[in-house]
Amino acid sequence: MNESRTTWLKCLIVEEQVEFTLLELCRVSGASELQIFDWIEQGAIEPKRVSEDDGPHFDGISLRRARKARHLAEDLEINAAGIALALDLLDEIEALRTQHYPKR
């Protein structure tokens, strides 16, 4: 008997130029403010700019890194320094893949 199974994915497409406030980044990444500040301190994510009115602003790259950081923290219980290192290594792997296997 053939069964058809449908899987729905929930995703958010974000351009790198879009900016998020700290609260927005927390909401869409699932991370707490404390986690975000720990990751900033360790260099895992970097604010695009800091406003005196509403604090740090982040771009799509920071969102992607914050989501990965949250997964590393929750799933593998890696600390902020380890997360910064892991994210940098993942970026390096991606850069090498792009360099050696360019899209056709």
mmCIF file of C-alpha atoms in Angstrom:
data_model
loop_
_atom_site.group_PDB
_atom_site.id
_atom_site.type_symbol
_atom_site.label_atom_id
_atom_site.label_comp_id
_atom_site.label_asym_id
_atom_site.label_seq_id
_atom_site.Cartn_x
_atom_site.Cartn_y
_atom_site.Cartn_z
ATOM 1 C CA MET A 1 0.000 0.000 0.000
ATOM 2 C CA ASN A 2 1.393 3.387 -0.999
ATOM 3 C CA GLU A 3 0.945 6.104 1.550
ATOM 4 C CA SER A 4 1.427 9.726 0.727
ATOM 5 C CA ARG A 5 2.859 11.831 3.493
ATOM 6 C CA THR A 6 3.069 15.597 3.462
ATOM 7 C CA THR A 7 5.521 17.517 5.599
ATOM 8 C CA TRP A 8 5.146 21.252 6.079
ATOM 9 C CA LEU A 9 8.091 23.399 6.947
ATOM 10 C CA LYS A 10 7.788 26.726 8.681
ATOM 11 C CA CYS A 11 10.513 29.136 7.645
ATOM 12 C CA LEU A 12 11.339 32.784 7.440
ATOM 13 C CA ILE A 13 13.289 34.211 4.523
ATOM 14 C CA VAL A 14 15.303 37.208 5.604
ATOM 15 C CA GLU A 15 17.505 39.376 3.479
ATOM 16 C CA GLU A 16 20.811 40.451 4.949
ATOM 17 C CA GLN A 17 19.785 44.115 4.661
ATOM 18 C CA VAL A 18 16.834 43.739 7.051
ATOM 19 C CA GLU A 19 17.547 45.074 10.543
ATOM 20 C CA PHE A 20 16.316 43.695 13.858
ATOM 21 C CA THR A 21 16.328 45.308 17.278
ATOM 22 C CA LEU A 22 17.550 43.233 20.207
ATOM 23 C CA LEU A 23 13.990 42.283 21.184
ATOM 24 C CA GLU A 24 13.119 41.329 17.601
ATOM 25 C CA LEU A 25 16.265 39.210 17.306
ATOM 26 C CA CYS A 26 15.376 37.452 20.559
ATOM 27 C CA ARG A 27 11.851 36.772 19.346
ATOM 28 C CA VAL A 28 12.761 35.372 15.928
ATOM 29 C CA SER A 29 15.856 33.450 17.048
ATOM 30 C CA GLY A 30 14.365 32.034 20.241
ATOM 31 C CA ALA A 31 17.361 33.239 22.270
ATOM 32 C CA SER A 32 17.246 35.282 25.455
ATOM 33 C CA GLU A 33 18.743 38.764 25.804
ATOM 34 C CA LEU A 34 21.385 37.318 28.126
ATOM 35 C CA GLN A 35 22.381 34.737 25.516
ATOM 36 C CA ILE A 36 22.584 37.403 22.804
ATOM 37 C CA PHE A 37 24.819 39.601 24.983
ATOM 38 C CA ASP A 38 27.027 36.600 25.858
ATOM 39 C CA TRP A 39 27.389 35.768 22.160
ATOM 40 C CA ILE A 40 28.200 39.395 21.315
ATOM 41 C CA GLU A 41 30.847 39.445 24.050
ATOM 42 C CA GLN A 42 32.436 36.266 22.661
ATOM 43 C CA GLY A 43 32.256 37.426 19.035
ATOM 44 C CA ALA A 44 29.672 34.879 17.918
ATOM 45 C CA ILE A 45 27.369 37.611 16.619
ATOM 46 C CA GLU A 46 27.983 41.266 15.945
ATOM 47 C CA PRO A 47 25.525 44.147 15.895
ATOM 48 C CA LYS A 48 25.281 45.936 12.576
ATOM 49 C CA ARG A 49 24.990 49.214 14.441
ATOM 50 C CA VAL A 50 24.145 50.528 17.897
ATOM 51 C CA SER A 51 21.531 53.240 18.395
ATOM 52 C CA GLU A 52 21.345 55.390 21.514
ATOM 53 C CA ASP A 53 17.544 55.210 21.316
ATOM 54 C CA ASP A 54 16.919 51.491 20.991
ATOM 55 C CA GLY A 55 20.278 49.765 21.400
ATOM 56 C CA PRO A 56 21.917 47.275 19.059
ATOM 57 C CA HIS A 57 20.524 46.449 15.624
ATOM 58 C CA PHE A 58 21.267 43.198 13.843
ATOM 59 C CA ASP A 59 21.114 41.988 10.240
ATOM 60 C CA GLY A 60 20.130 38.708 8.595
ATOM 61 C CA ILE A 61 23.604 37.268 9.100
ATOM 62 C CA SER A 62 23.310 37.872 12.845
ATOM 63 C CA LEU A 63 19.901 36.185 12.846
ATOM 64 C CA ARG A 64 21.295 33.110 11.104
ATOM 65 C CA ARG A 65 24.220 32.954 13.547
ATOM 66 C CA ALA A 66 21.944 33.504 16.574
ATOM 67 C CA ARG A 67 19.695 30.626 15.517
ATOM 68 C CA LYS A 68 22.673 28.322 15.047
ATOM 69 C CA ALA A 69 24.092 29.508 18.371
ATOM 70 C CA ARG A 70 20.838 28.725 20.161
ATOM 71 C CA HIS A 71 20.802 25.219 18.694
ATOM 72 C CA LEU A 72 24.429 24.652 19.711
ATOM 73 C CA ALA A 73 23.696 25.908 23.229
ATOM 74 C CA GLU A 74 20.522 23.877 23.707
ATOM 75 C CA ASP A 75 21.283 20.683 21.801
ATOM 76 C CA LEU A 76 24.984 20.295 22.539
ATOM 77 C CA GLU A 77 25.259 22.422 25.704
ATOM 78 C CA ILE A 78 28.188 24.400 24.271
ATOM 79 C CA ASN A 79 29.182 27.589 26.115
ATOM 80 C CA ALA A 80 29.383 31.037 24.476
ATOM 81 C CA ALA A 81 33.120 30.826 23.705
ATOM 82 C CA GLY A 82 32.678 27.399 22.118
ATOM 83 C CA ILE A 83 29.724 28.668 20.112
ATOM 84 C CA ALA A 84 31.791 31.554 18.734
ATOM 85 C CA LEU A 85 34.510 29.115 17.671
ATOM 86 C CA ALA A 86 32.034 26.649 16.161
ATOM 87 C CA LEU A 87 30.257 29.372 14.161
ATOM 88 C CA ASP A 88 33.556 30.711 12.828
ATOM 89 C CA LEU A 89 34.593 27.202 11.785
ATOM 90 C CA LEU A 90 31.226 26.593 10.100
ATOM 91 C CA ASP A 91 31.661 29.866 8.179
ATOM 92 C CA GLU A 92 35.153 28.804 7.129
ATOM 93 C CA ILE A 93 33.878 25.427 5.912
ATOM 94 C CA GLU A 94 31.164 27.171 3.888
ATOM 95 C CA ALA A 95 33.721 29.558 2.359
ATOM 96 C CA LEU A 96 35.966 26.642 1.382
ATOM 97 C CA ARG A 97 33.047 24.759 -0.156
ATOM 98 C CA THR A 98 32.088 27.822 -2.164
ATOM 99 C CA GLN A 99 35.692 28.301 -3.277
ATOM 100 C CA HIS A 100 36.253 24.681 -4.306
ATOM 101 C CA TYR A 101 32.774 23.838 -5.544
ATOM 102 C CA PRO A 102 31.393 26.962 -7.223
ATOM 103 C CA LYS A 103 27.787 26.843 -8.316
ATOM 104 C CA ARG A 104 27.405 25.830 -11.925
#
